Coordinates of C-alpha atoms in Angstrom, one line a residue:
M1 CA 6.5 -7.9 -6.9
L2 CA 4.3 -10.7 -5.7
D3 CA 4.8 -13.7 -3.3
G4 CA 2.7 -16.2 -5.2
E5 CA 0.9 -16.5 -8.5
A6 CA -0.9 -13.7 -10.2
G7 CA -4.7 -14.2 -10.4
R8 CA -7.4 -13.1 -12.8
W9 CA -7.1 -9.6 -11.2
L10 CA -3.9 -8.9 -13.2
P11 CA -4.8 -6.6 -16.1
P12 CA -3.5 -7.5 -19.6
G13 CA -0.1 -6.0 -20.4
W14 CA 1.1 -6.1 -16.7
Q15 CA 4.0 -8.3 -15.6
V16 CA 4.3 -9.7 -12.1
V17 CA 7.8 -10.5 -10.9
P18 CA 8.3 -13.0 -8.1
Q19 CA 9.7 -11.7 -4.8
R20 CA 13.4 -12.4 -4.1
G21 CA 15.2 -12.2 -0.8
G22 CA 14.4 -13.1 2.8
G23 CA 13.1 -10.4 5.1
L24 CA 11.0 -7.4 3.9
D25 CA 14.0 -5.2 3.7
E26 CA 15.7 -7.6 1.4
R27 CA 12.6 -8.1 -0.7
L28 CA 12.1 -4.4 -1.2
A29 CA 15.8 -3.9 -2.1
A30 CA 15.5 -6.7 -4.6
A31 CA 12.4 -5.1 -6.2
F32 CA 14.3 -1.9 -6.8
T33 CA 17.3 -3.9 -8.2
H34 CA 14.9 -5.7 -10.6
A35 CA 13.3 -2.4 -11.6
A36 CA 16.8 -0.8 -12.3
E37 CA 17.8 -3.8 -14.4
A38 CA 14.5 -4.0 -16.3
A39 CA 14.3 -0.3 -17.1
P40 CA 17.6 1.5 -16.2
E41 CA 16.4 5.0 -17.2
A42 CA 13.0 4.8 -15.5
P43 CA 11.9 5.8 -12.0
A44 CA 10.5 3.1 -9.8
L45 CA 7.8 3.4 -7.2
L46 CA 6.9 0.7 -4.7
V47 CA 3.4 1.0 -3.0
G48 CA 2.4 -1.2 0.0
M49 CA -0.4 -3.5 -0.7
D50 CA -2.0 -2.6 2.6
T51 CA -3.0 0.9 1.3
P52 CA -6.1 0.1 -0.8
Q53 CA -7.2 3.7 -0.9
V54 CA -4.3 4.6 -3.2
D55 CA -5.4 5.2 -6.7
A56 CA -4.0 6.8 -9.9
A57 CA -5.5 10.2 -9.0
L58 CA -3.5 10.3 -5.7
L59 CA -0.2 9.7 -7.5
A60 CA -0.8 11.5 -10.8
E61 CA 0.1 15.0 -9.7
P62 CA 3.1 14.3 -7.5
L63 CA 4.6 11.9 -10.0
S64 CA 3.7 13.9 -13.1
P65 CA 6.6 14.9 -15.4
A66 CA 6.1 18.5 -14.3
R67 CA 6.6 17.7 -10.7
R68 CA 9.3 15.0 -11.1
G69 CA 12.0 17.5 -11.9
G70 CA 14.4 17.8 -9.0
A71 CA 13.0 14.9 -7.1
D72 CA 15.4 12.0 -6.4
A73 CA 12.9 10.1 -4.2
W74 CA 9.3 10.0 -3.2
Y75 CA 8.3 9.1 0.4
G76 CA 4.8 8.2 1.5
P77 CA 4.6 8.1 5.3
A78 CA 2.0 5.9 7.0
A79 CA 0.0 7.2 10.0
D80 CA 1.5 4.4 12.2
G81 CA 5.1 5.5 11.7
G82 CA 5.9 3.2 8.8
F83 CA 5.7 4.1 5.1
W84 CA 3.3 3.1 2.3
A85 CA 5.4 4.2 -0.7
L86 CA 9.0 4.6 -1.7
G87 CA 10.0 5.8 -5.1
L88 CA 13.5 6.4 -6.6
A89 CA 14.0 8.6 -9.7
R90 CA 17.2 6.7 -10.6
P91 CA 17.1 3.4 -8.8
T92 CA 20.1 1.2 -8.5
G93 CA 20.6 -2.0 -6.6
E94 CA 23.4 -0.4 -4.6
L95 CA 21.3 2.6 -3.6
A96 CA 18.4 0.3 -2.7
R97 CA 20.6 -1.9 -0.5
R98 CA 22.0 1.2 1.3
L99 CA 18.5 2.5 1.9
L100 CA 16.7 -0.6 2.9
L101 CA 19.0 -3.4 4.2
G102 CA 18.9 -3.5 7.9
L103 CA 16.0 -1.0 8.1
P104 CA 13.8 -1.9 11.1
M105 CA 10.5 -2.9 9.6
S106 CA 7.0 -2.8 11.0
T107 CA 7.8 -0.5 13.9
P108 CA 6.6 3.0 14.7
E109 CA 10.2 4.3 13.8
T110 CA 10.4 2.6 10.4
G111 CA 9.4 5.6 8.4
R112 CA 11.7 8.0 10.3
A113 CA 14.6 5.6 9.9
L114 CA 14.0 5.4 6.1
L115 CA 13.6 9.2 5.8
D116 CA 16.9 9.6 7.7
R117 CA 18.6 7.2 5.2
L118 CA 17.2 9.2 2.3
T119 CA 18.5 12.4 3.8
A120 CA 21.9 10.8 4.5
E121 CA 22.1 9.9 0.8
R122 CA 21.5 13.6 0.0
L123 CA 18.4 12.8 -2.0
A124 CA 15.9 15.5 -2.8
V125 CA 12.7 13.9 -1.3
H126 CA 9.2 14.7 -2.4
H127 CA 6.7 13.8 0.3
L128 CA 3.5 12.1 -0.6
P129 CA 0.4 12.4 1.7
V130 CA 0.2 10.5 5.0
L131 CA -2.0 7.5 4.7
T132 CA -3.4 4.8 7.0
D133 CA -2.2 1.4 6.1
V134 CA -4.4 -1.6 7.0
D135 CA -2.9 -3.6 9.9
T136 CA -6.0 -4.0 12.0
V137 CA -9.8 -4.2 11.7
A138 CA -10.0 -0.6 13.1
D139 CA -7.6 0.5 10.3
A140 CA -9.8 -1.3 7.7
R141 CA -12.9 0.6 8.9
L142 CA -11.0 3.9 8.8
V143 CA -9.6 3.3 5.3
A144 CA -13.0 2.2 4.0
A145 CA -14.6 5.4 5.5
E146 CA -11.9 7.5 3.8
A147 CA -12.6 5.9 0.4
P148 CA -16.2 4.8 0.7
H149 CA -16.8 4.2 -3.0
G150 CA -13.8 2.0 -3.7
G151 CA -13.6 -1.7 -4.0
F152 CA -12.0 -2.2 -0.6
A153 CA -14.9 -0.4 1.2
A154 CA -17.4 -2.5 -0.9
R155 CA -15.7 -5.8 0.1
L156 CA -15.6 -4.7 3.8
R157 CA -19.3 -3.9 3.7
A158 CA -20.0 -7.3 2.1
M159 CA -18.0 -9.0 4.8
R160 CA -19.9 -7.2 7.5
L161 CA -23.2 -8.1 5.9
A162 CA -22.1 -11.7 5.7
D163 CA -21.2 -11.6 9.4
A164 CA -24.6 -10.1 10.2
I165 CA -26.4 -12.9 8.2
E166 CA -24.3 -15.5 10.0
A167 CA -25.1 -14.0 13.4
A168 CA -28.8 -13.9 12.6
D169 CA -28.8 -17.5 11.4
A170 CA -27.0 -18.6 14.5
L171 CA -29.6 -16.8 16.7
G172 CA -32.4 -18.2 14.5
T173 CA -33.7 -14.6 14.1
G174 CA -33.8 -14.4 10.3
G175 CA -31.9 -12.4 7.8
P176 CA -29.7 -9.3 7.9
E177 CA -32.6 -7.0 8.6
Q178 CA -33.2 -8.7 11.9
A179 CA -29.5 -8.6 12.7
D180 CA -29.5 -4.9 11.8
D181 CA -32.4 -4.3 14.1
A182 CA -30.5 -5.9 16.9
R183 CA -27.5 -3.7 16.2
G184 CA -29.4 -0.6 15.3
T185 CA -28.0 -0.4 11.7
T186 CA -29.3 -0.8 8.2
S187 CA -28.0 -3.1 5.5
E188 CA -29.0 -3.2 1.8
V189 CA -29.6 -6.6 0.5
T190 CA -29.9 -7.3 -3.3
R191 CA -31.1 -10.7 -4.4

């Protein structure tokens, strides 16, 4: 689900469906409803876009056919009390609405409230790892440190380098090496 147009980043063979609904709770419920209508027999997993450290390897084992047996839902808690993933083995629009509509979003209790609803529905829940979602600059630095070889970390380093160059230019002190000297850090510059 995407609010906006897909860019060149979309791999061939993937389909982006426009978001429907108003608040985040409504949009998430609508996403599960769409998934249930598009592939009625397939499980569905929604992953928050603010968890760039998620990769196929993180999800492969807990979502593998061998581990899916007996799981009705997958829940990925976020370190800040929210959640970064919600999966349903047999999604329906009705179940999604019961789980998500009216759920307080973006609070330290969001994840607990969702888990309570999953439990109230008597769903067997498989817990995914706790992850940090990126809501602040400090979160971005932490996530980049946890996955230093990923694209997110590389873009964050590039942004920090660009900031260093801009600061050095503003001070008239030269390039990033001089800005690094002032900060006591080291940057690699490739030209």
